[in-house]
Short mmCIF file of C-alpha atoms in Angstrom, two decimals:
data_model
loop_
_atom_site.label_atom_id
_atom_site.label_comp_id
_atom_site.label_asym_id
_atom_site.label_seq_id
_atom_site.Cartn_x
_atom_site.Cartn_y
_atom_site.Cartn_z
CA UNK I 4 -47.40 -28.33 53.07
CA UNK I 5 -45.35 -25.24 52.19
CA UNK I 6 -41.62 -25.83 52.47
CA UNK I 7 -39.88 -23.83 55.22
CA UNK I 8 -38.13 -20.72 54.06
CA UNK I 9 -34.53 -21.08 52.91
CA UNK I 10 -32.45 -17.93 52.49
CA UNK I 11 -29.11 -18.15 50.68
CA UNK I 12 -26.36 -15.65 49.90
CA UNK I 13 -26.11 -15.03 46.16
CA UNK I 14 -22.58 -13.98 45.21
CA UNK I 15 -23.91 -12.47 41.98
CA UNK I 16 -26.15 -9.95 43.73
CA UNK I 17 -24.14 -9.80 46.99
CA UNK I 18 -27.40 -10.29 48.90
CA UNK I 19 -29.35 -12.85 50.87
CA UNK I 20 -32.24 -14.14 48.77
CA UNK I 21 -35.08 -16.58 49.42
CA UNK I 22 -34.67 -19.80 47.49
CA UNK I 23 -37.35 -20.01 44.80
CA UNK I 24 -36.88 -23.09 42.58
CA UNK I 25 -36.89 -22.82 38.82
CA UNK I 26 -38.99 -26.00 38.68
CA UNK I 27 -41.66 -26.53 41.36
CA UNK I 28 -40.56 -29.05 43.97
CA UNK I 29 -37.09 -29.50 42.45
CA UNK I 30 -33.62 -28.18 43.24
CA UNK I 31 -30.93 -28.45 40.57
CA UNK I 32 -27.37 -27.82 41.73
CA UNK I 33 -24.03 -27.85 39.91
CA UNK I 34 -20.74 -27.92 41.85
CA UNK I 35 -17.33 -27.32 40.32
CA UNK I 36 -15.43 -30.54 40.89
CA UNK I 37 -11.72 -31.30 41.16
CA UNK I 38 -9.05 -31.18 38.49
CA UNK I 39 -7.67 -34.69 38.91
CA UNK I 40 -3.95 -34.11 38.47
CA UNK I 41 -3.04 -34.37 42.18
CA UNK I 42 -4.54 -35.35 45.51
CA UNK I 43 -7.20 -32.99 46.90
CA UNK I 44 -6.14 -31.01 49.95
CA UNK I 45 -8.39 -30.47 52.94
CA UNK I 46 -9.15 -26.93 51.76
CA UNK I 47 -10.50 -28.39 48.51
CA UNK I 48 -12.64 -30.81 50.51
CA UNK I 49 -14.26 -27.96 52.45
CA UNK I 50 -16.06 -27.04 49.21
CA UNK I 51 -17.70 -30.46 49.06
CA UNK I 52 -18.68 -30.49 52.75
CA UNK I 53 -20.40 -27.17 51.97
CA UNK I 54 -22.08 -28.48 48.80
CA UNK I 55 -23.21 -31.59 50.69
CA UNK I 56 -24.69 -29.40 53.45
CA UNK I 57 -26.56 -27.35 50.84
CA UNK I 58 -27.96 -30.52 49.27
CA UNK I 59 -29.01 -31.86 52.66
CA UNK I 60 -30.76 -28.56 53.47
CA UNK I 61 -32.65 -28.59 50.17
CA UNK I 62 -33.82 -32.18 50.69
CA UNK I 63 -34.66 -31.40 54.33
CA UNK I 64 -37.02 -28.74 53.03
CA UNK I 65 -38.74 -31.15 50.72
CA UNK I 66 -37.11 -30.52 47.34
CA UNK I 67 -36.19 -33.29 44.95
CA UNK I 68 -32.44 -32.75 44.58
CA UNK I 69 -30.45 -33.22 41.38
CA UNK I 70 -26.81 -32.53 42.16
CA UNK I 71 -24.00 -32.69 39.58
CA UNK I 72 -20.27 -32.59 40.36
CA UNK I 73 -17.87 -32.54 37.44
CA UNK I 74 -14.48 -34.21 37.15
CA UNK I 75 -12.04 -32.02 35.19
CA UNK I 76 -9.68 -34.38 33.37
CA UNK I 77 -8.66 -31.99 30.57
CA UNK I 78 -8.39 -28.28 29.84
CA UNK I 79 -7.48 -26.81 33.23
CA UNK I 80 -4.22 -24.89 32.86
CA UNK I 81 -1.55 -24.44 35.51
CA UNK I 82 -2.78 -20.86 36.05
CA UNK I 83 -6.49 -20.19 36.53
CA UNK I 84 -6.01 -16.96 34.60
CA UNK I 85 -5.73 -18.80 31.26
CA UNK I 86 -1.96 -19.33 31.20
CA UNK I 87 0.51 -22.20 31.33
CA UNK I 88 0.19 -25.86 30.45
CA UNK I 89 -2.67 -28.31 30.87
CA UNK I 90 -2.41 -29.65 34.43
CA UNK I 91 -3.13 -33.25 33.41
CA UNK I 92 -0.70 -33.21 30.49
CA UNK I 93 2.00 -31.77 32.75
CA UNK I 94 1.39 -34.32 35.53
CA UNK I 95 1.48 -37.19 33.03
CA UNK I 96 4.74 -35.96 31.50
CA UNK I 97 6.40 -35.60 34.92
CA UNK I 98 5.36 -39.08 36.06
CA UNK I 99 5.85 -40.73 32.66
CA UNK I 100 2.36 -42.24 32.94
CA UNK I 101 -0.70 -42.22 30.74
CA UNK I 102 -2.83 -39.13 31.28
CA UNK I 103 -5.84 -41.44 31.56
CA UNK I 104 -4.13 -43.38 34.37
CA UNK I 105 -3.29 -40.13 36.15
CA UNK I 106 -6.91 -38.98 35.93
CA UNK I 107 -8.25 -42.34 37.11
CA UNK I 108 -5.90 -42.51 40.10
CA UNK I 109 -6.67 -39.04 41.42
CA UNK I 110 -10.40 -39.39 40.71
CA UNK I 111 -10.41 -42.50 42.89
CA UNK I 112 -8.45 -40.64 45.60
CA UNK I 113 -10.97 -37.78 45.56
CA UNK I 114 -13.95 -40.12 45.80
CA UNK I 115 -12.27 -41.92 48.70
CA UNK I 116 -12.07 -38.62 50.59
CA UNK I 117 -15.72 -37.93 49.73
CA UNK I 118 -16.72 -41.23 51.38
CA UNK I 119 -14.45 -40.68 54.40
CA UNK I 120 -16.10 -37.31 55.11
CA UNK I 121 -19.60 -38.81 54.79
CA UNK I 122 -20.30 -36.56 51.81
CA UNK I 123 -23.12 -38.06 49.80
CA UNK I 124 -22.35 -38.85 46.19
CA UNK I 125 -24.04 -36.51 43.70
CA UNK I 126 -26.86 -37.58 41.43
CA UNK I 127 -24.25 -37.66 38.68
CA UNK I 128 -20.50 -37.36 38.30
CA UNK I 129 -19.85 -35.64 34.97
CA UNK I 130 -16.44 -36.32 33.41
CA UNK I 131 -15.24 -33.57 31.07
CA UNK I 132 -13.85 -35.86 28.37
CA UNK I 133 -17.27 -37.49 28.00
CA UNK I 134 -18.66 -34.18 26.69
CA UNK I 135 -16.17 -33.15 24.00
CA UNK I 136 -18.69 -33.25 21.12
CA UNK I 137 -21.26 -31.10 23.01
CA UNK I 138 -18.45 -28.68 23.88
CA UNK I 139 -17.52 -28.26 20.22
CA UNK I 140 -21.20 -27.81 19.36
CA UNK I 141 -21.65 -25.19 22.12
CA UNK I 142 -18.53 -23.27 21.04
CA UNK I 143 -19.56 -23.40 17.38
CA UNK I 144 -22.98 -21.99 18.26
CA UNK I 145 -21.57 -18.87 19.93
CA UNK I 146 -18.39 -18.42 17.86
CA UNK I 147 -19.76 -16.13 15.14
CA UNK I 148 -21.08 -13.43 17.49
CA UNK I 149 -18.80 -13.79 20.48
CA UNK I 150 -15.46 -15.34 19.50
CA UNK I 151 -12.41 -14.82 17.31
CA UNK I 152 -9.60 -17.12 16.26
CA UNK I 153 -5.88 -16.75 16.92
CA UNK I 154 -3.01 -19.08 16.14
CA UNK I 155 -3.28 -20.48 19.68
CA UNK I 156 -7.02 -21.10 19.68
CA UNK I 157 -10.57 -19.75 19.73
CA UNK I 158 -11.03 -16.85 22.14
CA UNK I 159 -14.15 -15.39 23.74
CA UNK I 160 -14.54 -11.61 23.40
CA UNK I 161 -15.82 -10.45 26.77
CA UNK I 162 -16.94 -7.08 25.34
CA UNK I 163 -19.78 -8.89 23.54
CA UNK I 164 -21.72 -9.58 26.77
CA UNK I 165 -23.17 -7.23 29.36
CA UNK I 166 -21.80 -6.88 32.89
CA UNK I 167 -18.71 -9.03 32.33
CA UNK I 168 -16.88 -9.59 35.62
CA UNK I 169 -19.73 -8.45 37.86
CA UNK I 170 -19.39 -11.59 39.93
CA UNK I 171 -15.75 -10.67 40.66
CA UNK I 172 -16.63 -7.13 41.79
CA UNK I 173 -15.29 -5.76 38.47
CA UNK I 174 -18.11 -3.25 37.98
CA UNK I 175 -15.76 -0.27 38.15
CA UNK I 176 -12.73 0.26 35.97
CA UNK I 177 -10.52 0.10 39.06
CA UNK I 178 -12.05 -3.21 40.10
CA UNK I 179 -11.75 -4.55 36.56
CA UNK I 180 -8.05 -3.75 36.40
CA UNK I 181 -7.47 -5.34 39.80
CA UNK I 182 -9.17 -8.56 38.66
CA UNK I 183 -7.50 -8.64 35.26
CA UNK I 184 -4.04 -8.25 36.73
CA UNK I 185 -3.94 -12.04 37.15
CA UNK I 186 -4.78 -12.74 33.51
CA UNK I 187 -2.12 -13.78 31.02
CA UNK I 188 -1.31 -11.56 28.04
CA UNK I 189 -1.64 -13.34 24.69
CA UNK I 190 -0.58 -11.63 21.48
CA UNK I 191 -3.63 -10.70 19.43
CA UNK I 192 -6.21 -10.71 22.25
CA UNK I 193 -8.72 -7.91 21.80
CA UNK I 194 -9.26 -7.45 25.54
CA UNK I 195 -7.04 -8.41 28.46
CA UNK I 196 -9.83 -10.53 29.98
CA UNK I 197 -10.63 -12.49 26.78
CA UNK I 198 -10.17 -16.21 27.34
CA UNK I 199 -9.69 -19.35 25.26
CA UNK I 200 -12.60 -21.70 24.86
CA UNK I 201 -10.66 -24.00 22.51
CA UNK I 202 -6.87 -24.39 22.62
CA UNK I 203 -5.10 -25.56 19.50
CA UNK I 204 -2.32 -28.09 19.77
CA UNK I 205 0.87 -26.16 18.83
CA UNK I 206 2.38 -27.11 15.49
CA UNK I 207 4.76 -30.03 15.76
CA UNK I 208 3.34 -31.21 19.13
CA UNK I 209 1.08 -34.11 20.01
CA UNK I 210 -0.95 -34.19 23.21
CA UNK I 211 -2.32 -37.29 24.88
CA UNK I 212 -5.73 -35.61 24.97
CA UNK I 213 -6.66 -33.80 21.74
CA UNK I 214 -9.62 -33.80 19.37
CA UNK I 215 -10.49 -32.48 15.89
CA UNK I 216 -12.56 -29.29 15.80
CA UNK I 217 -13.49 -26.52 13.34
CA UNK I 218 -10.52 -24.57 14.77
CA UNK I 219 -7.99 -27.37 14.46
CA UNK I 220 -6.85 -30.24 16.63
CA UNK I 221 -6.77 -29.34 20.29
CA UNK I 222 -8.67 -29.41 23.58
CA UNK I 223 -11.44 -27.39 25.25
CA UNK I 224 -10.84 -24.62 27.75
CA UNK I 225 -11.65 -25.27 31.39
CA UNK I 226 -14.41 -22.64 31.47
CA UNK I 227 -16.22 -24.14 28.49
CA UNK I 228 -16.48 -27.53 30.17
CA UNK I 229 -18.60 -26.36 33.10
CA UNK I 230 -20.95 -24.31 30.92
CA UNK I 231 -21.62 -27.29 28.68
CA UNK I 232 -22.05 -29.90 31.41
CA UNK I 233 -24.29 -27.59 33.45
CA UNK I 234 -26.55 -26.92 30.46
CA UNK I 235 -26.65 -30.54 29.25
CA UNK I 236 -27.37 -32.09 32.64
CA UNK I 237 -29.47 -29.45 34.40
CA UNK I 238 -30.73 -27.11 31.66
CA UNK I 239 -30.49 -23.31 31.72
CA UNK I 240 -31.40 -21.79 34.01
CA UNK I 241 -30.79 -24.17 36.89
CA UNK I 242 -31.05 -23.23 40.54
CA UNK I 243 -27.63 -23.04 42.19
CA UNK I 244 -23.99 -23.14 41.11
CA UNK I 245 -21.40 -23.72 43.88
CA UNK I 246 -17.63 -23.53 44.10
CA UNK I 247 -14.71 -22.22 46.11
CA UNK I 248 -14.29 -18.47 46.46
CA UNK I 249 -11.22 -18.64 44.21
CA UNK I 250 -13.56 -19.44 41.28
CA UNK I 251 -15.40 -16.15 41.82
CA UNK I 252 -12.62 -14.09 40.24
CA UNK I 253 -12.04 -15.70 36.83
CA UNK I 254 -13.55 -19.14 36.25
CA UNK I 255 -17.15 -18.33 37.15
CA UNK I 256 -17.24 -14.91 35.41
CA UNK I 257 -16.01 -16.68 32.27
CA UNK I 258 -18.64 -19.40 32.67
CA UNK I 259 -21.31 -16.74 33.05
CA UNK I 260 -20.13 -14.93 29.90
CA UNK I 261 -20.41 -18.14 27.87
CA UNK I 262 -23.85 -18.84 29.37
CA UNK I 263 -25.02 -15.35 28.44
CA UNK I 264 -23.85 -15.89 24.87
CA UNK I 265 -25.67 -19.23 24.71
CA UNK I 266 -28.89 -17.94 26.30
CA UNK I 267 -29.28 -14.76 24.26
CA UNK I 268 -26.88 -12.28 25.80
CA UNK I 269 -29.19 -10.71 28.35
CA UNK I 270 -27.71 -8.71 31.22
CA UNK I 271 -27.14 -10.21 34.65
CA UNK I 272 -30.25 -8.55 36.03
CA UNK I 273 -32.00 -11.29 34.08
CA UNK I 274 -30.85 -14.28 36.19
CA UNK I 275 -31.69 -16.86 33.55
CA UNK I 276 -28.88 -15.55 31.37
CA UNK I 277 -26.13 -16.32 33.88
CA UNK I 278 -26.93 -20.03 33.65
CA UNK I 279 -27.77 -20.36 37.35
CA UNK I 280 -30.08 -18.18 39.41
CA UNK I 281 -27.89 -18.31 42.51
CA UNK I 282 -24.08 -18.50 42.67
CA UNK I 283 -22.65 -19.63 46.02
CA UNK I 284 -19.04 -19.74 47.19
CA UNK I 285 -17.35 -21.15 50.28
CA UNK I 286 -14.38 -19.30 51.72
CA UNK I 287 -10.77 -20.47 52.06
CA UNK I 288 -9.26 -22.80 54.59
CA UNK I 289 -6.27 -20.95 56.06
CA UNK I 290 -3.43 -22.81 57.75
CA UNK I 291 -1.64 -21.13 60.63
CA UNK I 292 1.77 -19.90 59.61
CA UNK I 293 3.24 -21.53 62.69
CA UNK I 294 1.96 -24.84 61.30
CA UNK I 295 4.73 -24.66 58.70
CA UNK I 296 2.58 -22.96 56.06
CA UNK I 297 2.43 -19.57 54.38
CA UNK I 298 -1.37 -19.46 54.82
CA UNK I 299 -3.79 -20.45 52.04
CA UNK I 300 -3.30 -24.05 50.95
CA UNK I 301 -2.09 -24.44 47.39
CA UNK I 302 -1.05 -27.50 45.40
CA UNK I 303 1.08 -25.32 43.12
CA UNK I 304 3.21 -24.22 46.09
CA UNK I 305 3.32 -27.73 47.53
CA UNK I 306 1.86 -26.43 50.80
CA UNK I 307 -1.19 -28.56 51.47
CA UNK I 308 -2.54 -31.18 53.83
CA UNK I 309 -4.31 -34.29 52.61
CA UNK I 310 -7.15 -35.87 54.51
CA UNK I 311 -5.09 -39.06 54.67
CA UNK I 312 -2.41 -37.24 56.68
CA UNK I 313 -5.03 -36.33 59.30
CA UNK I 314 -6.09 -39.98 59.45
CA UNK I 315 -2.46 -41.13 59.65
CA UNK I 316 -2.03 -38.89 62.68
CA UNK I 317 -4.99 -40.55 64.39
CA UNK I 318 -7.79 -38.05 63.66
CA UNK I 319 -11.07 -39.45 62.42
CA UNK I 320 -12.10 -37.70 59.16
CA UNK I 321 -15.43 -36.68 60.70
CA UNK I 322 -13.43 -34.51 63.11
CA UNK I 323 -12.52 -32.43 60.07
CA UNK I 324 -16.15 -32.41 58.93
CA UNK I 325 -17.32 -31.07 62.30
CA UNK I 326 -14.49 -28.51 62.15
CA UNK I 327 -15.97 -27.25 58.87
CA UNK I 328 -19.52 -27.24 60.26
CA UNK I 329 -18.48 -25.17 63.28
CA UNK I 330 -17.73 -22.23 60.99
CA UNK I 331 -20.04 -20.54 58.51
CA UNK I 332 -19.20 -21.57 54.96
CA UNK I 333 -18.67 -17.91 53.91
CA UNK I 334 -16.09 -17.22 56.63
CA UNK I 335 -12.43 -18.11 56.45
CA UNK I 336 -11.64 -21.23 58.46
CA UNK I 337 -8.29 -21.46 60.21
CA UNK I 338 -6.76 -24.90 60.39
CA UNK I 339 -4.52 -25.89 63.28
CA UNK I 340 -3.85 -29.24 64.91
CA UNK I 341 -5.16 -27.81 68.19
CA UNK I 342 -8.37 -26.79 66.45
CA UNK I 343 -8.73 -30.22 64.89
CA UNK I 344 -8.16 -31.81 68.29
CA UNK I 345 -10.89 -29.62 69.80
CA UNK I 346 -13.27 -30.64 67.00
CA UNK I 347 -12.47 -34.30 67.70
CA UNK I 348 -13.21 -33.76 71.40
CA UNK I 349 -16.56 -32.20 70.48
CA UNK I 350 -17.36 -35.19 68.29
CA UNK I 351 -16.36 -37.54 71.12
CA UNK I 352 -18.76 -35.79 73.50
CA UNK I 353 -21.61 -36.25 71.03
CA UNK I 354 -20.79 -39.94 70.61
CA UNK I 355 -20.58 -40.44 74.40
CA UNK I 356 -23.96 -38.79 74.92
CA UNK I 357 -25.45 -41.06 72.28
CA UNK I 358 -23.90 -44.11 73.99
CA UNK I 359 -25.54 -43.10 77.28
CA UNK I 360 -28.94 -42.62 75.65
CA UNK I 361 -28.73 -46.00 73.92
CA UNK I 362 -27.72 -47.62 77.22
CA UNK I 363 -30.68 -46.04 79.01
CA UNK I 364 -33.06 -47.46 76.44
CA UNK I 365 -31.39 -50.89 76.51
CA UNK I 366 -31.59 -51.00 80.31
CA UNK I 367 -35.27 -50.08 80.22
CA UNK I 368 -34.67 -46.96 82.29
CA UNK I 369 -36.62 -44.86 79.82
CA UNK I 370 -39.65 -45.72 77.67
CA UNK I 371 -38.94 -46.46 74.03
CA UNK I 372 -42.17 -45.30 72.39
CA UNK I 373 -42.58 -42.66 69.74
CA UNK I 374 -41.58 -39.17 70.85
CA UNK I 375 -41.68 -36.91 67.80
CA UNK I 376 -40.13 -33.48 68.06
CA UNK I 377 -42.62 -30.70 68.60
CA UNK I 378 -43.15 -28.11 65.88
CA UNK I 379 -41.23 -25.64 68.04
CA UNK I 380 -38.26 -28.02 68.44
CA UNK I 381 -38.08 -28.80 64.76
CA UNK I 382 -38.47 -25.10 63.96
CA UNK I 383 -35.16 -24.45 65.76
CA UNK I 384 -33.32 -26.53 63.17
CA UNK I 385 -35.41 -25.05 60.33
CA UNK I 386 -34.56 -21.51 61.34
CA UNK I 387 -30.83 -22.16 61.68
CA UNK I 388 -30.33 -24.10 58.45
CA UNK I 389 -32.69 -21.74 56.63
CA UNK I 390 -30.52 -18.76 57.59
CA UNK I 391 -27.91 -19.32 54.87
CA UNK I 392 -26.92 -22.77 56.18
CA UNK I 393 -25.96 -21.81 59.73
CA UNK I 394 -24.62 -25.24 60.72
CA UNK I 395 -22.79 -23.83 63.76
CA UNK I 396 -26.17 -23.04 65.34
CA UNK I 397 -27.60 -26.43 64.34
CA UNK I 398 -24.68 -28.07 66.18
CA UNK I 399 -25.30 -25.98 69.31
CA UNK I 400 -29.03 -26.75 69.22
CA UNK I 401 -28.30 -30.46 68.87
CA UNK I 402 -26.00 -30.36 71.90
CA UNK I 403 -28.67 -28.54 73.91
CA UNK I 404 -31.23 -31.17 73.00
CA UNK I 405 -28.86 -34.01 73.94
CA UNK I 406 -28.16 -32.37 77.29
CA UNK I 407 -31.85 -31.93 78.17
CA UNK I 408 -31.94 -34.62 80.89
CA UNK I 409 -35.67 -34.24 81.53
CA UNK I 410 -36.42 -35.08 77.90
CA UNK I 411 -36.96 -38.83 77.28
CA UNK I 412 -33.94 -40.61 75.79
CA UNK I 413 -35.98 -41.83 72.82
CA UNK I 414 -36.99 -38.26 71.99
CA UNK I 415 -33.40 -37.02 72.21
CA UNK I 416 -32.28 -39.83 69.91
CA UNK I 417 -35.02 -38.83 67.49
CA UNK I 418 -33.67 -35.28 67.62
CA UNK I 419 -30.20 -36.57 66.71
CA UNK I 420 -31.69 -38.56 63.82
CA UNK I 421 -33.36 -35.43 62.46
CA UNK I 422 -30.46 -33.00 63.01
CA UNK I 423 -27.97 -35.43 61.50
CA UNK I 424 -29.87 -35.29 58.24
CA UNK I 425 -28.38 -31.80 58.04
CA UNK I 426 -25.00 -32.36 59.70
CA UNK I 427 -24.01 -35.73 58.23
CA UNK I 428 -21.95 -36.81 61.27
CA UNK I 429 -23.33 -40.35 61.30
CA UNK I 430 -24.05 -40.06 65.04
CA UNK I 431 -26.52 -42.93 65.17
CA UNK I 432 -23.88 -45.49 64.23
CA UNK I 433 -20.54 -43.83 65.13
CA UNK I 434 -18.82 -45.48 68.11
CA UNK I 435 -15.93 -44.72 70.46
CA UNK I 436 -13.95 -47.44 68.74
CA UNK I 437 -14.48 -45.74 65.37
CA UNK I 438 -12.91 -42.56 66.72
CA UNK I 439 -9.73 -44.29 67.88
CA UNK I 440 -7.57 -44.43 64.79
CA UNK I 441 -4.08 -45.84 65.07
CA UNK I 442 -1.52 -43.36 63.73
CA UNK I 443 0.82 -44.98 61.25
CA UNK I 444 3.70 -44.38 63.67
CA UNK I 445 2.02 -46.26 66.52
CA UNK I 446 3.97 -49.25 67.85
CA UNK I 447 1.01 -51.26 69.14
CA UNK I 448 -2.40 -52.14 67.73
CA UNK I 449 -5.74 -51.47 69.38
CA UNK I 450 -6.20 -55.04 70.58
CA UNK I 451 -2.83 -54.88 72.32
CA UNK I 452 -3.75 -51.58 73.95
CA UNK I 453 -7.07 -52.96 75.15
CA UNK I 454 -5.38 -55.99 76.70
CA UNK I 455 -2.86 -53.86 78.60
CA UNK I 456 -5.55 -51.42 79.73
CA UNK I 457 -7.62 -54.35 81.08
CA UNK I 458 -4.59 -55.70 82.97
CA UNK I 459 -3.91 -52.26 84.40
CA UNK I 460 -7.50 -51.80 85.53
CA UNK I 461 -7.34 -55.14 87.31
CA UNK I 462 -4.05 -54.16 88.95
CA UNK I 463 -5.62 -50.94 90.21
CA UNK I 464 -8.64 -52.86 91.49
CA UNK I 465 -6.23 -55.19 93.34
CA UNK I 466 -4.37 -52.11 94.65
CA UNK I 467 -1.18 -53.37 92.99
CA UNK I 468 -0.09 -49.87 92.03
CA UNK I 469 3.48 -50.81 91.13
CA UNK I 470 2.11 -53.20 88.48
CA UNK I 471 -0.33 -50.52 87.36
CA UNK I 472 2.48 -47.98 86.99
CA UNK I 473 4.64 -50.48 85.10
CA UNK I 474 1.84 -51.10 82.58
CA UNK I 475 1.36 -47.35 82.15
CA UNK I 476 5.10 -46.97 81.48
CA UNK I 477 4.97 -49.85 79.00
CA UNK I 478 2.14 -48.15 77.14
CA UNK I 479 3.94 -44.80 77.21
CA UNK I 480 6.99 -46.42 75.63
CA UNK I 481 4.72 -47.45 72.77
CA UNK I 482 3.37 -43.88 72.42
CA UNK I 483 0.06 -44.56 74.17
CA UNK I 484 -0.97 -42.08 76.87
CA UNK I 485 -3.25 -43.39 79.61
CA UNK I 486 -5.80 -40.69 80.40
CA UNK I 487 -6.50 -41.13 84.12
CA UNK I 488 -8.93 -38.45 85.29
CA UNK I 489 -9.98 -37.51 81.76
CA UNK I 490 -13.40 -35.79 82.14
CA UNK I 491 -14.54 -37.60 78.99
CA UNK I 492 -13.54 -40.97 80.45
CA UNK I 493 -11.79 -41.84 77.20
CA UNK I 494 -9.16 -44.01 79.01
CA UNK I 495 -6.32 -43.60 76.53
CA UNK I 496 -5.09 -41.74 73.48
CA UNK I 497 -2.27 -42.17 71.02
CA UNK I 498 0.51 -39.62 71.32
#
């Protein structure tokens, strides 16, 4: 059977293109992972919801998926434009901890957020410091034709490859200058955009992470790491490289330049030479300025929200996942607490509909048998996800299917099972109880709330309204709002 058509936006060509695998029946994907010097913010996590959705779509269409996400534990400087100090070294110095302990702690924190958002683990996590020898070998192989040495390290000469900066819209001189304005000036660099692929440890200093190399003791550059791990684990060319839109300006153009040098220096009209055939980028998460933020989330500015803060405020992490899925990955996504609350309400409605369908089956009100989706019904999901991962439409189609009262419950549940392969909302097992998270500031646990709610319901049944009102006031004093008349019938929420 021929796989349904999948069309994806290629940032390199600025066009929608049909997905044609490099290897028949396979899809090989590399995603830029976190630099583990701090907790990830929810804007960072949007990139992995997107990458997970891409992987789900590829498997949905029958491809054997190999997905790699790297862990950057060395080499990433405090400025993406090749300036400043190593982020891990700086974090270790500030905390007076081992750099290895810093990396381990924040790697664990990132993977915890991955699990909380129901993001599937990749085929392989690739840790940068496990690939130092291949990085030195890669750099040595391209150094003679494409690099030069300065006191501070080995630098890549971007004039030695064709179309440098095309990914960042730097095709014109004006565009090139605009892009290069963020790049640090280093004495001796031949071109403003040249970048270090190996950084020497300054004389008289010792770093916690440093290795011997033909250019002296030091550490690899951030850009080199991804080129090497992508080639070693997926082979050039592989199918798709993903990352946040911020990587499109410097990091990914530098990766591509290294890949061109390694592959034979062909121009970018020969996709094999860029390392990946398709480059995909998700857009920023923007926080409302009235939410106490200046806009784009940034760890360097200290303005960022962690997933754990959302959970501490009583929002299930899958509410954030559905918030991401409601928007197209290439559009900016505005974060607000009202928006997150609306996403949680949408998730609650889906869970309630599933509860009703399960109850109908359990009560024998509807036959259980096999009710496969028709080709036309399945084609709705195919068309939406195939149109550059239009998850917003998949969500709407799922809601329409759930609301089709004349359709047997078993068939609607089957539709949820199929659609959730793409959405990853865990709707078959998610319950109302799962969605009620106690904020850390709550003064009563869920069992206590349930007991008081039960007493209040009995008081109302007995028409003892003074007792009912007293229980409501008692709950309100503990920051629990009773939701009489709530159209969702949710009974209560934490304030």
